[in-house]
Amino acid sequence: MRTLISRLILIFCLCLPLSVQAQEVSAPDYAAWNSFAVSLENELQGAAPDDAALEAARAQLVDWRSDFLAAQSINATRIETLQAQIETLGPAPTDGGAEPPDLSARRAELNAQLDVAMTPVRQAQEAFTRADGVIGEIDDVLLSRQADALMELGPTPLNPVLWPKAVADLSDTVVTAWANTGNNLTNERVQMRLKANGATILFLTILAVFLVLRGRRLTDKASDKIQSYIKGTAGREVSGFVGSLGQVIVPVAGLFAFSQAAKISGILDERGQVIAEAVPAIGFAYFFALWLAARVLKPTETAEPAFDLSPAQTREASGHLALIGLGYGVHLLLSDIARIDAYDAGTMSVLRFPLIALIAISLFRLAQMLISVDRADAQVIGPSMDQGASLGFVALVSRSMMGLLRPAAVIAVLMGAVGYMSAASGIVYPSVLSLTLLCVLLVASRFASDLYAAILQRGPEARDGLVPVLVSLALVLLSIPVFALIWGMRVEQLLEIWTAMKKGVPLGDAHLSITNILTVLIVFAIGFGLTRLVKAALSSTILPKTNLDRGGQQAVVSGTGYIGVFLSAIVAIMAAGIDLSALALVAGALSVGIGFGLQNIVQNFVSGIILLIERPVSEGDWIEVGDQMGFVRDISVRSTRIETFDRTDVIVPNADLISNSVINYTRGNSLGRVTLKVGVAYGTDTHRVEAILREIIEAQEGLAPATEPQVLFMGFGADSLDFQVRAILADVTTMLSFTSAVNHDIAARFVAEDIEIPFAQRDIWLRNPEALMSQSGSDTSPLQATVKPVAAAAVTKKKQKHDQDPLSFEDGDSGAAPDGDAL
């Protein structure tokens, strides 16, 4: 753990800029470099030095390589100027044609100056390549030695011959430490020191006992008390997380106080000092494991546990995590003691194997529980669904991680039993640290989500927003180097990867590196933010004070946003030093794809731009396109969203609005005409009907001012005298409510005036009713009993109508049915 932390600190320090001021690049001492490189290459070809010497030589090579990389920018401005001058002269004749002497002499002079300016650059490039190659050779040697050490076969811990010596060595360590402590107590100087520092030692001891025994409980009570005063679920969750850290900090602080009391007393020898220093580390590993178990396996106020375990399984899993943490701390203590007393390989193998086996068993059992829970959830969801998407990222990671932990635990125990103790340790302890880091990532991701929701003062739904997802992704990306260090990658190898990323890959005349990508992202983010500010200022402050309508304002805002995003992308690419001409090949391939596969998208995109500029349709307009009618709610560069009257959204491609006929009821103004059709019975006084309708329509509200409604007698219909009422409305969107109100008034007024609104009446004739009757010959068949009374009633009704109005029958009709009974 201490080695890992020191490595992380080293990476952080090396990644920090050493100076914020621009420094003039000077040429390296190539003579000294050549001497150093030749000597090192000769050593590598023979018997390579030990690891420490190789690491020191590699550090010097890294410094040389950095100097060579910086030296490649020597005369950069002068070189660019000369290249631009040569390009201005144009290409030299290649077809044997003559060139003017003055132009030829000038070209030769510029090329000579360019060669002189490029000489130090080429020399730096060659030295950089050589240094980089030697660094690669050293890395190969160190990696080979690391692999050999990992697979070194030692004595098996199952050999009973080694057990007595291992027990004796460990007993000697304990007895020696105890005897030295007793001897120190009889030392007069130590006794004087105890008397002088007695009060401090007593206070630290009492404080240590109190913090270890009562600190976690008091921390929980204080955290609950603080949460009761906080409003909002997210705020209480953040407070609870911060308060829960006391469960680790407080007891570890007590152990640290105990360690300091032991050191101040002066009674401990070297072994005792190591044990005293290890006590806080062991306590931290134990209490931190308990804290992770509580944050991951138990529910909180806003989140369910990461794994759906039963209460018994939760307690068992927490116990295994605590045991793993305690075992890892003891492993660190054993390594320090073995270094002091110089345990041999047999003793170390016997002492290390029980720890490895105990931790491996806990890892195996923990993985087995979580996999069983995962399978149970999969059975509930069903095998036909995408379990990765259904169970979420946590279940997917846990399934992969736990699936590897079980065989890794078994392999580690078997290899340790055979004697490959280094390999067993290289499996078990990195697995412990990887599991710990995964739990830390999960807890940190939840805390970031809760903190984001608390800052915005939103509910738990804010935890699933874009910002928490991006933060979680950033945490995962930042953890990748830590995982690499856990599994044995050296800091120098990570720095090599970082150097390669900074160097980048060639893209035309430019290099695409990690710094270029970060520059593009940062500059684009700044430009995008400025674009959002400009859009907000236009929509809320500037445009409302102009004479533009709402649709025009929205078009200006949208156009400004698109232009701002485009300019931000261009500026970001140029700021990164990427020549846009280098993207010509990509643009050509993209144009081919557009020509064949993206025709509709491009067509809709261009149509969207036309809509924003020409504005035949604006937001808020009531339009009808095809069989869709509704209000325009949003116009984007690809499609337009229309909200219909049944509150559904219809996405219409912009090309349909440009190429098809569109009815815009509210284009320019909200005036619109409503037409109502009214029919009255024949014989009604038409002038009287016209006067009544005019009174009704003129009494309505919502008519456009300075307009006069019209009541027109349109003609003689088949069943009625047809009238039309036409009026201009001030707001055409009220057409339906206006029509409903007018119809109610017309119906009530016609009833009061005894004016009949006719309706069509039809007669149905059965030409051959005997075919529907039964062929049995019975006069009392069910069909005859049903048809004849109905037919007789129909004939009677027909005769009555003929007597009242003989002209109502068509030619050829008579009082009787022509070819059968009337129904």
Tab-separated table of C-alpha atoms in Angstrom, residues 11-426:
chain	number	residue	atom	x	y	z
A	11	ILE	CA	3.308	10.178	-11.208
A	12	PHE	CA	1.459	13.271	-10.032
A	13	CYS	CA	4.670	15.199	-9.474
A	14	LEU	CA	6.113	14.192	-12.841
A	15	CYS	CA	2.931	15.199	-14.646
A	16	LEU	CA	2.959	18.664	-13.109
A	17	PRO	CA	4.522	21.385	-15.256
A	18	LEU	CA	7.965	22.268	-13.967
A	19	SER	CA	7.726	25.854	-15.071
A	20	VAL	CA	5.032	28.164	-16.285
A	21	GLN	CA	7.427	30.440	-18.068
A	22	ALA	CA	8.646	29.892	-21.598
A	23	GLN	CA	12.296	29.017	-21.748
A	24	GLU	CA	14.652	29.279	-24.662
A	25	VAL	CA	15.536	25.884	-26.109
A	26	SER	CA	19.270	25.196	-26.264
A	27	ALA	CA	21.114	22.456	-28.126
A	28	PRO	CA	22.044	19.419	-25.982
A	29	ASP	CA	25.627	18.285	-25.483
A	30	TYR	CA	25.714	15.587	-28.157
A	31	ALA	CA	29.316	14.580	-27.343
A	32	ALA	CA	28.404	13.730	-23.753
A	33	TRP	CA	25.266	11.982	-24.954
A	34	ASN	CA	27.166	9.842	-27.443
A	35	SER	CA	29.661	8.768	-24.783
A	36	PHE	CA	26.889	7.864	-22.328
A	37	ALA	CA	24.847	6.008	-24.957
A	38	VAL	CA	27.798	3.958	-26.248
A	39	SER	CA	28.772	2.901	-22.717
A	40	LEU	CA	25.225	1.897	-21.802
A	41	GLU	CA	24.655	-0.008	-25.056
A	42	ASN	CA	27.850	-1.998	-24.457
A	43	GLU	CA	26.669	-2.912	-20.946
A	44	LEU	CA	23.314	-4.059	-22.248
A	45	GLN	CA	24.931	-6.237	-24.879
A	46	GLY	CA	26.984	-7.991	-22.203
A	47	ALA	CA	25.903	-8.836	-18.693
A	48	ALA	CA	23.290	-6.240	-17.846
A	49	PRO	CA	23.740	-4.363	-14.539
A	50	ASP	CA	21.468	-4.975	-11.593
A	51	ASP	CA	17.982	-3.485	-11.372
A	52	ALA	CA	19.029	-0.442	-9.348
A	53	ALA	CA	21.740	0.494	-11.873
A	54	LEU	CA	19.355	-0.016	-14.757
A	55	GLU	CA	16.705	2.166	-13.112
A	56	ALA	CA	19.282	4.939	-12.550
A	57	ALA	CA	20.498	4.706	-16.159
A	58	ARG	CA	16.920	4.751	-17.399
A	59	ALA	CA	16.186	7.915	-15.437
A	60	GLN	CA	19.148	9.618	-17.119
A	61	LEU	CA	17.913	8.422	-20.520
A	62	VAL	CA	14.505	9.917	-19.870
A	63	ASP	CA	16.130	13.268	-19.119
A	64	TRP	CA	18.189	13.071	-22.308
A	65	ARG	CA	15.117	12.166	-24.342
A	66	SER	CA	13.196	15.119	-22.942
A	67	ASP	CA	16.056	17.417	-23.978
A	68	PHE	CA	16.053	15.951	-27.475
A	69	LEU	CA	12.298	16.335	-27.771
A	70	ALA	CA	12.560	19.995	-26.775
A	71	ALA	CA	15.479	20.487	-29.166
A	72	GLN	CA	13.291	19.457	-32.102
A	73	SER	CA	11.632	22.871	-31.880
A	74	ILE	CA	14.883	24.749	-32.433
A	75	ASN	CA	14.620	27.241	-35.319
A	76	ALA	CA	10.923	26.365	-35.688
A	77	THR	CA	9.904	29.890	-36.648
A	78	ARG	CA	12.838	30.260	-39.050
A	79	ILE	CA	12.053	26.924	-40.696
A	80	GLU	CA	8.397	27.862	-41.198
A	81	THR	CA	9.423	31.171	-42.752
A	82	LEU	CA	11.867	29.505	-45.178
A	83	GLN	CA	9.349	26.850	-46.165
A	84	ALA	CA	6.736	29.538	-46.823
A	85	GLN	CA	9.229	31.455	-48.992
A	86	ILE	CA	10.059	28.348	-51.003
A	87	GLU	CA	6.355	27.600	-51.510
A	88	THR	CA	5.880	31.188	-52.705
A	89	LEU	CA	8.431	30.612	-55.474
A	90	GLY	CA	6.333	27.762	-56.777
A	91	PRO	CA	7.427	24.276	-57.821
A	92	ALA	CA	10.643	23.852	-59.744
A	93	PRO	CA	10.321	22.866	-63.421
A	94	THR	CA	10.202	19.094	-63.820
A	95	ASP	CA	9.690	18.799	-67.582
A	96	GLY	CA	13.144	20.065	-68.476
A	97	GLY	CA	11.981	23.625	-68.892
A	98	ALA	CA	14.257	26.508	-68.061
A	99	GLU	CA	13.728	28.632	-64.977
A	100	PRO	CA	14.785	32.274	-64.784
A	101	PRO	CA	18.318	32.519	-63.357
A	102	ASP	CA	17.333	34.913	-60.600
A	103	LEU	CA	14.495	32.637	-59.479
A	104	SER	CA	16.712	29.562	-59.617
A	105	ALA	CA	19.469	31.243	-57.613
A	106	ARG	CA	16.952	32.425	-55.006
A	107	ARG	CA	15.495	28.927	-54.701
A	108	ALA	CA	18.949	27.427	-54.183
A	109	GLU	CA	19.807	30.033	-51.566
A	110	LEU	CA	16.607	29.385	-49.615
A	111	ASN	CA	17.094	25.619	-49.756
A	112	ALA	CA	20.630	26.025	-48.443
A	113	GLN	CA	19.370	28.152	-45.546
A	114	LEU	CA	16.654	25.601	-44.849
A	115	ASP	CA	19.206	22.778	-44.703
A	116	VAL	CA	21.301	24.754	-42.227
A	117	ALA	CA	18.251	25.481	-40.058
A	118	MET	CA	17.073	21.850	-40.186
A	119	THR	CA	20.446	20.375	-39.194
A	120	PRO	CA	19.966	20.672	-35.378
A	121	VAL	CA	16.389	19.457	-35.731
A	122	ARG	CA	17.431	16.318	-37.595
A	123	GLN	CA	20.241	15.740	-35.097
A	124	ALA	CA	17.753	16.017	-32.209
A	125	GLN	CA	15.340	13.635	-33.957
A	126	GLU	CA	18.061	11.033	-34.454
A	127	ALA	CA	19.186	11.299	-30.821
A	128	PHE	CA	15.580	11.096	-29.626
A	129	THR	CA	15.043	7.890	-31.593
A	130	ARG	CA	18.246	6.393	-30.185
A	131	ALA	CA	17.383	7.276	-26.592
A	132	ASP	CA	13.882	5.916	-27.021
A	133	GLY	CA	15.243	2.630	-28.341
A	134	VAL	CA	17.690	2.198	-25.447
A	135	ILE	CA	14.881	2.891	-22.968
A	136	GLY	CA	12.875	0.145	-24.640
A	137	GLU	CA	15.776	-2.284	-24.251
A	138	ILE	CA	16.070	-1.507	-20.529
A	139	ASP	CA	12.325	-1.965	-20.067
A	140	ASP	CA	12.504	-5.357	-21.749
A	141	VAL	CA	15.316	-6.452	-19.411
A	142	LEU	CA	13.481	-5.250	-16.298
A	143	LEU	CA	10.225	-6.848	-17.416
A	144	SER	CA	11.972	-10.139	-18.071
A	145	ARG	CA	13.560	-10.064	-14.630
A	146	GLN	CA	10.224	-9.206	-13.028
A	147	ALA	CA	8.575	-12.165	-14.729
A	148	ASP	CA	11.416	-14.488	-13.680
A	149	ALA	CA	11.134	-13.322	-10.059
A	150	LEU	CA	7.375	-13.810	-10.116
A	151	MET	CA	7.661	-17.394	-11.324
A	152	GLU	CA	10.550	-18.320	-9.048
A	153	LEU	CA	9.998	-21.696	-7.425
A	154	GLY	CA	10.714	-21.789	-3.700
A	155	PRO	CA	10.234	-24.359	-0.950
A	156	THR	CA	6.726	-25.638	-0.502
A	157	PRO	CA	5.000	-24.549	2.721
A	158	LEU	CA	3.438	-28.010	3.017
A	159	ASN	CA	6.808	-29.540	3.828
A	160	PRO	CA	6.644	-30.394	7.571
A	161	VAL	CA	10.406	-30.092	7.827
A	162	LEU	CA	10.154	-26.314	7.458
A	163	TRP	CA	7.482	-25.824	10.122
A	164	PRO	CA	9.656	-26.072	13.275
A	165	LYS	CA	12.150	-23.562	11.953
A	166	ALA	CA	9.407	-21.138	10.900
A	167	VAL	CA	7.805	-21.371	14.364
A	168	ALA	CA	11.186	-20.935	15.991
A	169	ASP	CA	12.049	-17.876	13.888
A	170	LEU	CA	8.731	-16.227	14.667
A	171	SER	CA	9.076	-17.108	18.363
A	172	ASP	CA	12.585	-15.676	18.420
A	173	THR	CA	11.244	-12.415	17.006
A	174	VAL	CA	8.555	-12.200	19.687
A	175	VAL	CA	10.881	-13.276	22.505
A	176	THR	CA	13.612	-10.911	21.394
A	177	ALA	CA	11.193	-7.994	21.174
A	178	TRP	CA	9.798	-8.816	24.641
A	179	ALA	CA	13.240	-9.225	26.181
A	180	ASN	CA	14.493	-5.969	24.710
A	181	THR	CA	11.413	-4.211	26.024
A	182	GLY	CA	12.070	-5.596	29.493
A	183	ASN	CA	15.702	-4.546	29.339
A	184	ASN	CA	14.706	-1.058	28.261
A	185	LEU	CA	12.420	-0.788	31.294
A	186	THR	CA	15.374	-1.287	33.570
A	187	ASN	CA	17.395	1.345	31.741
A	188	GLU	CA	17.786	4.450	33.863
A	189	ARG	CA	17.519	6.791	30.885
A	190	VAL	CA	14.301	5.122	29.733
A	191	GLN	CA	12.855	5.364	33.219
A	192	MET	CA	13.625	9.068	33.339
A	193	ARG	CA	11.953	9.471	29.975
A	194	LEU	CA	8.887	7.610	31.227
A	195	LYS	CA	8.639	9.878	34.240
A	196	ALA	CA	9.014	13.004	32.115
A	197	ASN	CA	6.434	11.916	29.558
A	198	GLY	CA	4.182	9.914	31.853
A	199	ALA	CA	1.242	12.307	31.671
A	200	THR	CA	1.406	12.479	27.878
A	201	ILE	CA	1.673	8.698	27.557
A	202	LEU	CA	-1.263	8.202	29.940
A	203	PHE	CA	-3.390	10.745	28.099
A	204	LEU	CA	-2.628	9.216	24.667
A	205	THR	CA	-3.369	5.732	25.980
A	206	ILE	CA	-6.725	6.737	27.484
A	207	LEU	CA	-7.585	8.650	24.319
A	208	ALA	CA	-6.662	5.654	22.184
A	209	VAL	CA	-8.855	3.283	24.213
A	210	PHE	CA	-11.775	5.708	24.127
A	211	LEU	CA	-11.565	6.374	20.390
A	212	VAL	CA	-11.209	2.717	19.479
A	213	LEU	CA	-14.012	1.454	21.732
A	214	ARG	CA	-16.507	4.342	21.603
A	215	GLY	CA	-15.450	6.478	18.659
A	216	ARG	CA	-17.491	4.764	15.923
A	217	ARG	CA	-20.694	4.833	17.990
A	218	LEU	CA	-20.276	8.502	18.863
A	219	THR	CA	-19.581	9.279	15.202
A	220	ASP	CA	-22.823	7.596	14.147
A	221	LYS	CA	-24.826	9.545	16.706
A	222	ALA	CA	-23.258	12.849	15.684
A	223	SER	CA	-23.922	12.107	12.007
A	224	ASP	CA	-27.582	11.251	12.673
A	225	LYS	CA	-27.975	14.439	14.704
A	226	ILE	CA	-26.554	16.591	11.912
A	227	GLN	CA	-28.711	14.896	9.258
A	228	SER	CA	-31.854	15.694	11.207
A	229	TYR	CA	-31.224	19.417	10.652
A	230	ILE	CA	-30.637	19.077	6.876
A	231	LYS	CA	-33.497	19.350	4.423
A	232	GLY	CA	-33.492	17.398	1.209
A	233	THR	CA	-32.671	13.772	0.555
A	234	ALA	CA	-29.502	14.515	-1.401
A	235	GLY	CA	-28.188	16.838	1.304
A	236	ARG	CA	-28.757	14.248	4.001
A	237	GLU	CA	-27.032	11.647	1.845
A	238	VAL	CA	-23.973	13.863	1.416
A	239	SER	CA	-23.933	14.612	5.132
A	240	GLY	CA	-24.292	10.929	5.917
A	241	PHE	CA	-21.366	10.072	3.659
A	242	VAL	CA	-19.106	12.674	5.262
A	243	GLY	CA	-20.181	11.592	8.719
A	244	SER	CA	-19.553	7.935	7.914
A	245	LEU	CA	-15.892	8.716	7.260
A	246	GLY	CA	-15.564	9.154	11.006
A	247	GLN	CA	-16.026	5.394	11.352
A	248	VAL	CA	-12.581	5.055	9.807
A	249	ILE	CA	-10.873	8.252	10.907
A	250	VAL	CA	-11.779	8.154	14.604
A	251	PRO	CA	-10.649	4.593	15.508
A	252	VAL	CA	-7.551	4.884	13.319
A	253	ALA	CA	-6.734	8.133	15.113
A	254	GLY	CA	-7.015	6.193	18.387
A	255	LEU	CA	-4.606	3.547	17.115
A	256	PHE	CA	-2.245	6.244	15.962
A	257	ALA	CA	-2.375	7.818	19.438
A	258	PHE	CA	-1.511	4.421	20.938
A	259	SER	CA	1.403	4.061	18.509
A	260	GLN	CA	2.708	7.500	19.439
A	261	ALA	CA	2.409	6.714	23.140
A	262	ALA	CA	4.499	3.565	22.612
A	263	LYS	CA	7.133	5.506	20.682
A	264	ILE	CA	7.323	8.296	23.259
A	265	SER	CA	7.863	5.781	26.038
A	266	GLY	CA	11.170	4.678	24.514
A	267	ILE	CA	10.806	1.082	25.721
A	268	LEU	CA	10.448	-0.447	22.239
A	269	ASP	CA	13.302	-1.870	20.230
A	270	GLU	CA	13.482	-1.898	16.440
A	271	ARG	CA	10.952	-4.727	16.150
A	272	GLY	CA	8.614	-3.057	18.593
A	273	GLN	CA	8.863	0.186	16.652
A	274	VAL	CA	7.881	-1.658	13.454
A	275	ILE	CA	4.920	-3.273	15.186
A	276	ALA	CA	3.823	0.053	16.689
A	277	GLU	CA	3.995	1.721	13.278
A	278	ALA	CA	2.063	-1.156	11.717
A	279	VAL	CA	-0.829	-0.998	14.198
A	280	PRO	CA	-2.468	2.106	12.615
A	281	ALA	CA	-1.978	0.623	9.126
A	282	ILE	CA	-3.607	-2.668	10.139
A	283	GLY	CA	-6.410	-0.776	11.867
A	284	PHE	CA	-6.945	1.380	8.801
A	285	ALA	CA	-7.202	-1.680	6.536
A	286	TYR	CA	-9.709	-3.298	8.914
A	287	PHE	CA	-11.956	-0.285	9.565
A	288	PHE	CA	-11.798	0.853	5.941
A	289	ALA	CA	-12.971	-2.590	4.845
A	290	LEU	CA	-15.883	-2.362	7.289
A	291	TRP	CA	-16.755	1.110	5.979
A	292	LEU	CA	-16.708	-0.056	2.351
A	293	ALA	CA	-18.920	-3.013	3.259
A	294	ALA	CA	-21.442	-0.674	4.887
A	295	ARG	CA	-21.477	1.762	1.935
A	296	VAL	CA	-21.712	-0.921	-0.762
A	297	LEU	CA	-23.698	-3.775	0.767
A	298	LYS	CA	-26.215	-1.835	2.853
A	299	PRO	CA	-28.946	0.519	1.568
A	300	THR	CA	-28.820	4.264	2.007
A	301	GLU	CA	-31.578	6.838	2.002
A	302	THR	CA	-31.466	7.424	-1.762
A	303	ALA	CA	-29.886	4.265	-3.163
A	304	GLU	CA	-30.343	0.562	-2.905
A	305	PRO	CA	-27.352	-1.657	-2.100
A	306	ALA	CA	-25.177	-2.593	-5.030
A	307	PHE	CA	-25.942	-6.285	-4.456
A	308	ASP	CA	-29.286	-7.721	-3.422
A	309	LEU	CA	-28.081	-9.819	-0.493
A	310	SER	CA	-30.127	-11.172	2.371
A	311	PRO	CA	-29.342	-9.868	5.888
A	312	ALA	CA	-27.394	-13.046	6.686
A	313	GLN	CA	-25.432	-12.807	3.454
A	314	THR	CA	-24.736	-9.139	4.094
A	315	ARG	CA	-23.275	-9.913	7.505
A	316	GLU	CA	-21.172	-12.732	6.071
A	317	ALA	CA	-19.920	-10.594	3.176
A	318	SER	CA	-19.029	-7.773	5.570
A	319	GLY	CA	-17.124	-10.246	7.729
A	320	HIS	CA	-15.176	-11.520	4.737
A	321	LEU	CA	-14.270	-7.983	3.663
A	322	ALA	CA	-13.096	-7.154	7.188
A	323	LEU	CA	-11.053	-10.349	7.304
A	324	ILE	CA	-9.475	-9.516	3.943
A	325	GLY	CA	-8.525	-6.043	5.163
A	326	LEU	CA	-7.068	-7.408	8.384
A	327	GLY	CA	-5.089	-10.051	6.507
A	328	TYR	CA	-3.660	-7.477	4.132
A	329	GLY	CA	-2.472	-5.362	7.068
A	330	VAL	CA	-0.812	-8.373	8.703
A	331	HIS	CA	0.885	-9.110	5.385
A	332	LEU	CA	2.500	-5.665	5.439
A	333	LEU	CA	3.669	-6.198	9.050
A	334	LEU	CA	5.132	-9.596	8.228
A	335	SER	CA	7.120	-8.135	5.343
A	336	ASP	CA	8.672	-5.487	7.619
A	337	ILE	CA	9.568	-7.982	10.361
A	338	ALA	CA	11.055	-10.427	7.861
A	339	ARG	CA	13.310	-7.683	6.581
A	340	ILE	CA	14.623	-6.969	10.108
A	341	ASP	CA	15.231	-10.564	11.184
A	342	ALA	CA	16.235	-11.778	7.694
A	343	TYR	CA	13.911	-14.781	7.478
A	344	ASP	CA	14.994	-17.359	4.932
A	345	ALA	CA	12.840	-18.550	2.019
A	346	GLY	CA	11.482	-21.579	3.911
A	347	THR	CA	10.309	-19.538	6.881
A	348	MET	CA	8.715	-16.876	4.663
A	349	SER	CA	6.943	-19.552	2.647
A	350	VAL	CA	5.480	-21.175	5.769
A	351	LEU	CA	4.425	-17.835	7.323
A	352	ARG	CA	2.976	-16.308	4.150
A	353	PHE	CA	0.965	-19.292	2.991
A	354	PRO	CA	-1.692	-19.244	5.771
A	355	LEU	CA	-2.384	-15.558	5.087
A	356	ILE	CA	-2.677	-16.180	1.360
A	357	ALA	CA	-4.958	-19.168	1.884
A	358	LEU	CA	-7.178	-17.293	4.368
A	359	ILE	CA	-7.579	-14.284	2.089
A	360	ALA	CA	-8.136	-16.511	-0.957
A	361	ILE	CA	-10.898	-18.438	0.845
A	362	SER	CA	-12.623	-15.175	1.772
A	363	LEU	CA	-12.349	-13.933	-1.809
A	364	PHE	CA	-13.723	-17.229	-3.128
A	365	ARG	CA	-16.678	-17.220	-0.726
A	366	LEU	CA	-17.425	-13.560	-1.407
A	367	ALA	CA	-17.381	-14.149	-5.172
A	368	GLN	CA	-19.574	-17.230	-4.786
A	369	MET	CA	-22.251	-15.297	-2.878
A	370	LEU	CA	-22.358	-12.423	-5.329
A	371	ILE	CA	-22.485	-14.740	-8.355
A	372	SER	CA	-25.383	-16.688	-6.823
A	373	VAL	CA	-27.286	-13.444	-6.263
A	374	ASP	CA	-26.528	-12.392	-9.828
A	375	ARG	CA	-27.894	-15.669	-11.205
A	376	ALA	CA	-31.048	-15.353	-9.106
A	377	ASP	CA	-31.648	-11.863	-10.497
A	378	ALA	CA	-31.070	-13.185	-14.018
A	379	GLN	CA	-33.724	-15.876	-13.501
A	380	VAL	CA	-36.210	-13.268	-12.305
A	381	ILE	CA	-35.534	-11.046	-15.300
A	382	GLY	CA	-35.571	-13.928	-17.734
A	383	PRO	CA	-33.020	-15.317	-20.151
A	384	SER	CA	-34.503	-13.558	-23.155
A	385	MET	CA	-33.643	-10.077	-21.974
A	386	ASP	CA	-30.340	-8.308	-22.198
A	387	GLN	CA	-29.097	-8.962	-18.713
A	388	GLY	CA	-26.196	-6.558	-19.044
A	389	ALA	CA	-28.554	-3.656	-19.705
A	390	SER	CA	-31.226	-4.832	-17.274
A	391	LEU	CA	-29.009	-5.426	-14.264
A	392	GLY	CA	-26.985	-2.287	-14.856
A	393	PHE	CA	-23.321	-1.444	-14.860
A	394	VAL	CA	-22.735	-2.549	-11.263
A	395	ALA	CA	-24.069	-6.055	-11.863
A	396	LEU	CA	-22.116	-6.341	-15.108
A	397	VAL	CA	-18.837	-5.335	-13.450
A	398	SER	CA	-19.496	-7.543	-10.447
A	399	ARG	CA	-20.285	-10.518	-12.682
A	400	SER	CA	-17.014	-10.077	-14.553
A	401	MET	CA	-14.951	-9.375	-11.436
A	402	MET	CA	-16.426	-12.178	-9.348
A	403	GLY	CA	-16.126	-14.588	-12.224
A	404	LEU	CA	-12.366	-13.948	-12.204
A	405	LEU	CA	-11.954	-13.952	-8.429
A	406	ARG	CA	-12.997	-17.562	-7.906
A	407	PRO	CA	-10.469	-19.195	-10.257
A	408	ALA	CA	-7.829	-16.662	-9.199
A	409	ALA	CA	-8.280	-17.636	-5.526
A	410	VAL	CA	-8.022	-21.349	-6.348
A	411	ILE	CA	-4.962	-20.859	-8.569
A	412	ALA	CA	-3.237	-18.728	-5.908
A	413	VAL	CA	-3.702	-21.379	-3.206
A	414	LEU	CA	-2.457	-24.152	-5.499
A	415	MET	CA	0.592	-22.189	-6.640
A	416	GLY	CA	1.429	-21.202	-3.085
A	417	ALA	CA	1.141	-24.816	-1.968
A	418	VAL	CA	3.542	-25.920	-4.697
A	419	GLY	CA	6.083	-23.252	-3.803
A	420	TYR	CA	5.384	-20.392	-6.229
A	421	MET	CA	4.815	-18.041	-3.328
A	422	SER	CA	5.673	-14.875	-5.289
A	423	ALA	CA	3.150	-15.782	-7.963
A	424	ALA	CA	0.505	-16.576	-5.329
A	425	SER	CA	1.124	-13.240	-3.638
A	426	GLY	CA	1.049	-11.555	-7.049
